[in-house]
PDB file of C-alpha atoms and ligand atoms in Angstrom:
ATOM      1  CA  UNK H   1      19.547  22.789 -59.719  1.00 97.00           C
ATOM      2  CA  UNK H   2      18.769  19.087 -59.673  1.00 98.00           C
ATOM      3  CA  UNK H   3      21.008  16.963 -62.047  1.00 98.00           C
ATOM      4  CA  UNK H   4      21.449  13.305 -62.372  1.00 98.00           C
ATOM      5  CA  UNK H   5      24.289  11.452 -64.034  1.00 98.00           C
ATOM      6  CA  UNK H   6      23.117   8.257 -65.529  1.00 98.00           C
ATOM      7  CA  UNK H   7      25.739   5.680 -66.639  1.00 98.00           C
ATOM      8  CA  UNK H   8      24.870   2.491 -68.725  1.00 98.00           C
ATOM      9  CA  UNK H   9      26.391  -0.974 -68.991  1.00 98.00           C
ATOM     10  CA  UNK H  10      29.978  -1.862 -67.846  1.00 97.00           C
ATOM     11  CA  UNK H  11      30.676   1.634 -66.539  1.00 97.00           C
ATOM     12  CA  UNK H  12      30.428   0.122 -63.099  1.00 97.00           C
ATOM     13  CA  UNK H  13      33.805  -1.266 -64.050  1.00 95.00           C
ATOM     14  CA  UNK H  14      35.605   2.093 -64.743  1.00 97.00           C
ATOM     15  CA  UNK H  15      39.083   2.013 -63.183  1.00 94.00           C
ATOM     16  CA  UNK H  16      39.399  -1.718 -64.012  1.00 94.00           C
ATOM     17  CA  UNK H  17      37.878  -1.900 -67.568  1.00 93.00           C
ATOM     18  CA  UNK H  18      40.267  -1.320 -70.474  1.00 93.00           C
ATOM     19  CA  UNK H  19      42.158   1.406 -68.592  1.00 93.00           C
ATOM     20  CA  UNK H  20      44.050   2.358 -71.929  1.00 93.00           C
ATOM     21  CA  UNK H  21      40.677   3.596 -73.157  1.00 94.00           C
ATOM     22  CA  UNK H  22      38.732   4.530 -70.034  1.00 93.00           C
ATOM     23  CA  UNK H  23      41.456   5.500 -67.510  1.00 91.00           C
ATOM     24  CA  UNK H  24      42.394   4.240 -64.078  1.00 94.00           C
ATOM     25  CA  UNK H  25      39.660   6.134 -61.901  1.00 95.00           C
ATOM     26  CA  UNK H  26      36.494   4.667 -60.472  1.00 96.00           C
ATOM     27  CA  UNK H  27      33.409   6.670 -61.330  1.00 97.00           C
ATOM     28  CA  UNK H  28      32.537   6.811 -57.605  1.00 96.00           C
ATOM     29  CA  UNK H  29      35.801   8.624 -56.809  1.00 96.00           C
ATOM     30  CA  UNK H  30      35.222  10.938 -59.775  1.00 97.00           C
ATOM     31  CA  UNK H  31      31.736  11.599 -58.753  1.00 98.00           C
ATOM     32  CA  UNK H  32      33.084  13.085 -55.380  1.00 98.00           C
ATOM     33  CA  UNK H  33      35.321  15.420 -57.290  1.00 98.00           C
ATOM     34  CA  UNK H  34      32.285  16.597 -59.397  1.00 98.00           C
ATOM     35  CA  UNK H  35      30.212  17.125 -56.270  1.00 98.00           C
ATOM     36  CA  UNK H  36      32.965  19.371 -54.860  1.00 98.00           C
ATOM     37  CA  UNK H  37      33.393  21.138 -58.078  1.00 98.00           C
ATOM     38  CA  UNK H  38      29.685  21.930 -58.513  1.00 98.00           C
ATOM     39  CA  UNK H  39      28.371  22.709 -54.976  1.00 97.00           C
ATOM     40  CA  UNK H  40      25.629  24.738 -56.455  1.00 96.00           C
ATOM     41  CA  UNK H  41      24.151  21.584 -57.992  1.00 98.00           C
ATOM     42  CA  UNK H  42      22.205  18.836 -56.347  1.00 98.00           C
ATOM     43  CA  UNK H  43      23.962  15.967 -58.011  1.00 98.00           C
ATOM     44  CA  UNK H  44      22.656  12.421 -58.286  1.00 98.00           C
ATOM     45  CA  UNK H  45      24.077   9.245 -59.729  1.00 98.00           C
ATOM     46  CA  UNK H  46      22.572   6.110 -61.178  1.00 98.00           C
ATOM     47  CA  UNK H  47      24.221   3.154 -62.974  1.00 98.00           C
ATOM     48  CA  UNK H  48      22.729   0.091 -64.428  1.00 98.00           C
ATOM     49  CA  UNK H  49      23.731  -2.698 -66.755  1.00 98.00           C
ATOM     50  CA  UNK H  50      19.922  -3.292 -67.518  1.00 98.00           C
ATOM     51  CA  UNK H  51      18.310  -1.394 -70.388  1.00 98.00           C
ATOM     52  CA  UNK H  52      14.857  -1.315 -68.781  1.00 98.00           C
ATOM     53  CA  UNK H  53      16.179  -0.012 -65.510  1.00 98.00           C
ATOM     54  CA  UNK H  54      17.782   2.923 -67.497  1.00 99.00           C
ATOM     55  CA  UNK H  55      14.591   3.630 -69.268  1.00 98.00           C
ATOM     56  CA  UNK H  56      12.652   3.579 -65.836  1.00 98.00           C
ATOM     57  CA  UNK H  57      15.168   6.027 -64.300  1.00 99.00           C
ATOM     58  CA  UNK H  58      14.934   8.388 -67.223  1.00 98.00           C
ATOM     59  CA  UNK H  59      11.107   8.393 -66.987  1.00 98.00           C
ATOM     60  CA  UNK H  60      11.260   8.828 -63.173  1.00 98.00           C
ATOM     61  CA  UNK H  61      13.475  11.908 -63.274  1.00 98.00           C
ATOM     62  CA  UNK H  62      12.539  13.319 -66.725  1.00 98.00           C
ATOM     63  CA  UNK H  63       9.705  15.561 -65.574  1.00 98.00           C
ATOM     64  CA  UNK H  64      11.160  16.996 -62.527  1.00 98.00           C
ATOM     65  CA  UNK H  65      14.955  17.249 -62.801  1.00 98.00           C
ATOM     66  CA  UNK H  66      16.717  20.079 -64.371  1.00 98.00           C
ATOM     67  CA  UNK H  67      19.179  17.896 -66.384  1.00 98.00           C
ATOM     68  CA  UNK H  68      20.311  14.516 -67.229  1.00 98.00           C
ATOM     69  CA  UNK H  69      23.985  13.613 -68.238  1.00 98.00           C
ATOM     70  CA  UNK H  70      23.664  10.282 -69.917  1.00 98.00           C
ATOM     71  CA  UNK H  71      26.337   7.936 -70.953  1.00 98.00           C
ATOM     72  CA  UNK H  72      24.244   4.998 -72.237  1.00 98.00           C
ATOM     73  CA  UNK H  73      27.590   3.124 -73.098  1.00 98.00           C
ATOM     74  CA  UNK H  74      26.871   0.270 -75.553  1.00 98.00           C
ATOM     75  CA  UNK H  75      23.196   0.844 -75.498  1.00 98.00           C
ATOM     76  CA  UNK H  76      23.837   4.186 -77.182  1.00 98.00           C
ATOM     77  CA  UNK H  77      24.370   2.237 -80.368  1.00 98.00           C
ATOM     78  CA  UNK H  78      21.523  -0.148 -80.133  1.00 98.00           C
ATOM     79  CA  UNK H  79      18.647   1.150 -77.949  1.00 98.00           C
ATOM     80  CA  UNK H  80      15.613   2.556 -79.658  1.00 98.00           C
ATOM     81  CA  UNK H  81      13.927   2.299 -76.325  1.00 98.00           C
ATOM     82  CA  UNK H  82      16.357   4.626 -74.585  1.00 98.00           C
ATOM     83  CA  UNK H  83      16.140   7.081 -77.573  1.00 98.00           C
ATOM     84  CA  UNK H  84      12.251   7.034 -77.402  1.00 98.00           C
ATOM     85  CA  UNK H  85      12.493   7.672 -73.594  1.00 98.00           C
ATOM     86  CA  UNK H  86      14.662  10.715 -74.155  1.00 98.00           C
ATOM     87  CA  UNK H  87      12.170  11.981 -76.765  1.00 98.00           C
ATOM     88  CA  UNK H  88       9.260  11.501 -74.230  1.00 98.00           C
ATOM     89  CA  UNK H  89      10.494  13.413 -71.326  1.00 98.00           C
ATOM     90  CA  UNK H  90      10.868  17.159 -70.660  1.00 98.00           C
ATOM     91  CA  UNK H  91      14.322  17.237 -68.904  1.00 98.00           C
ATOM     92  CA  UNK H  92      17.235  18.086 -71.218  1.00 98.00           C
ATOM     93  CA  UNK H  93      19.659  15.413 -71.814  1.00 98.00           C
ATOM     94  CA  UNK H  94      23.350  15.823 -72.609  1.00 98.00           C
ATOM     95  CA  UNK H  95      24.904  12.618 -74.084  1.00 98.00           C
ATOM     96  CA  UNK H  96      28.496  12.101 -73.022  1.00 98.00           C
ATOM     97  CA  UNK H  97      31.137   9.569 -73.965  1.00 98.00           C
ATOM     98  CA  UNK H  98      34.434   9.034 -72.268  1.00 98.00           C
ATOM     99  CA  UNK H  99      36.237   7.747 -75.453  1.00 98.00           C
ATOM    100  CA  UNK H 100      35.940   9.276 -79.002  1.00 98.00           C
ATOM    101  CA  UNK H 101      33.439   6.862 -80.379  1.00 98.00           C
ATOM    102  CA  UNK H 102      34.183   8.221 -83.841  1.00 98.00           C
ATOM    103  CA  UNK H 103      37.721   7.084 -83.706  1.00 97.00           C
ATOM    104  CA  UNK H 104      36.682   3.568 -82.871  1.00 97.00           C
ATOM    105  CA  UNK H 105      34.707   0.862 -84.655  1.00 97.00           C
ATOM    106  CA  UNK H 106      32.072   1.811 -87.088  1.00 97.00           C
ATOM    107  CA  UNK H 107      29.315   0.348 -84.956  1.00 97.00           C
ATOM    108  CA  UNK H 108      30.158   3.136 -82.339  1.00 98.00           C
ATOM    109  CA  UNK H 109      29.500   5.847 -84.759  1.00 98.00           C
ATOM    110  CA  UNK H 110      25.686   5.477 -84.643  1.00 98.00           C
ATOM    111  CA  UNK H 111      23.762   6.933 -81.629  1.00 98.00           C
ATOM    112  CA  UNK H 112      20.043   6.574 -80.823  1.00 98.00           C
ATOM    113  CA  UNK H 113      20.497   9.283 -78.222  1.00 98.00           C
ATOM    114  CA  UNK H 114      22.018  12.155 -80.222  1.00 98.00           C
ATOM    115  CA  UNK H 115      18.892  13.069 -82.280  1.00 98.00           C
ATOM    116  CA  UNK H 116      17.039  13.921 -79.121  1.00 96.00           C
ATOM    117  CA  UNK H 117      19.737  15.189 -76.942  1.00 98.00           C
ATOM    118  CA  UNK H 118      20.340  18.793 -76.255  1.00 98.00           C
ATOM    119  CA  UNK H 119      24.023  18.417 -76.882  1.00 98.00           C
ATOM    120  CA  UNK H 120      26.765  15.771 -77.198  1.00 98.00           C
ATOM    121  CA  UNK H 121      30.222  15.728 -75.598  1.00 98.00           C
ATOM    122  CA  UNK H 122      32.521  12.930 -76.740  1.00 98.00           C
ATOM    123  CA  UNK H 123      36.202  11.876 -76.157  1.00 98.00           C
ATOM    124  CA  UNK H 124      37.441  14.022 -73.221  1.00 98.00           C
ATOM    125  CA  UNK H 125      37.795  11.125 -70.821  1.00 97.00           C
ATOM    126  CA  UNK H 126      35.969  11.619 -67.518  1.00 97.00           C
ATOM    127  CA  UNK H 127      36.243  15.316 -68.065  1.00 98.00           C
ATOM    128  CA  UNK H 128      33.333  14.799 -70.545  1.00 98.00           C
ATOM    129  CA  UNK H 129      30.996  14.663 -67.609  1.00 98.00           C
ATOM    130  CA  UNK H 130      32.501  17.912 -66.140  1.00 98.00           C
ATOM    131  CA  UNK H 131      31.958  19.690 -69.356  1.00 98.00           C
ATOM    132  CA  UNK H 132      28.282  18.495 -69.586  1.00 98.00           C
ATOM    133  CA  UNK H 133      27.756  19.786 -66.027  1.00 98.00           C
ATOM    134  CA  UNK H 134      29.226  23.161 -66.969  1.00 98.00           C
ATOM    135  CA  UNK H 135      26.708  23.452 -69.839  1.00 97.00           C
ATOM    136  CA  UNK H 136      23.875  23.563 -67.302  1.00 96.00           C
ATOM    137  CA  UNK H 137      25.405  26.781 -65.730  1.00 95.00           C
ATOM    138  CA  UNK H 138      23.764  29.797 -67.162  1.00 77.00           C
TER     139      UNK H 138
HETATM  140  C1  DQA E   1      31.367   4.694 -74.077  1.00 62.32           C
HETATM  141  C2  DQA E   1      31.468   4.293 -75.592  1.00 62.32           C
HETATM  142  C3  DQA E   1      30.730   3.031 -75.978  1.00 62.32           C
HETATM  143  O1  DQA E   1      30.871   2.692 -77.319  1.00 62.32           O
HETATM  144  C4  DQA E   1      31.088   1.823 -75.194  1.00 62.32           C
HETATM  145  O2  DQA E   1      30.178   0.734 -75.509  1.00 62.32           O
HETATM  146  C5  DQA E   1      31.067   2.110 -73.689  1.00 62.32           C
HETATM  147  C6  DQA E   1      31.492   3.495 -73.286  1.00 62.32           C
HETATM  148  C7  DQA E   1      32.367   5.774 -73.730  1.00 62.32           C
HETATM  149  O3  DQA E   1      31.957   6.420 -72.680  1.00 62.32           O
HETATM  150  O4  DQA E   1      33.289   6.033 -74.349  1.00 62.32           O
HETATM  151  O5  DQA E   1      30.710   1.264 -72.894  1.00 62.32           O
HETATM  152  O6  DQA E   1      29.997   5.099 -74.019  1.00 62.32           O
END
């Protein structure tokens, strides 16, 4: 089973960025843990701070991979383009967020991803990614 985790802007700073919200661990370290926890999956990882690169990656994998775990970060709340890309592809997308976006500023309550996601996992720290991967196990 081929699954990709796609992270959006500023998530390359995990471990350094607002640790009281996002924790102390880098995503690269956490990705190693995920790979050892889900050996039955072929796991890939992509991060970009650029909206168009995220859309191109979604299009590239969206007709051949079995799943996308997407944390579009701030673009979640602004990007009609990423929302349209998810609508356009065949691969199911699980939207994840590290923090509970609903307990934060009101601009974080809107998502252009959710309407076309298969499911949404919010607020469990990095474990949100783990829970999303579990959802692909039949
Ligand atoms: C986030 C929540 C977003 O509102 C924020 O812009 C992020 C990270 C999260 O994982 O909690 O960059 O997607």
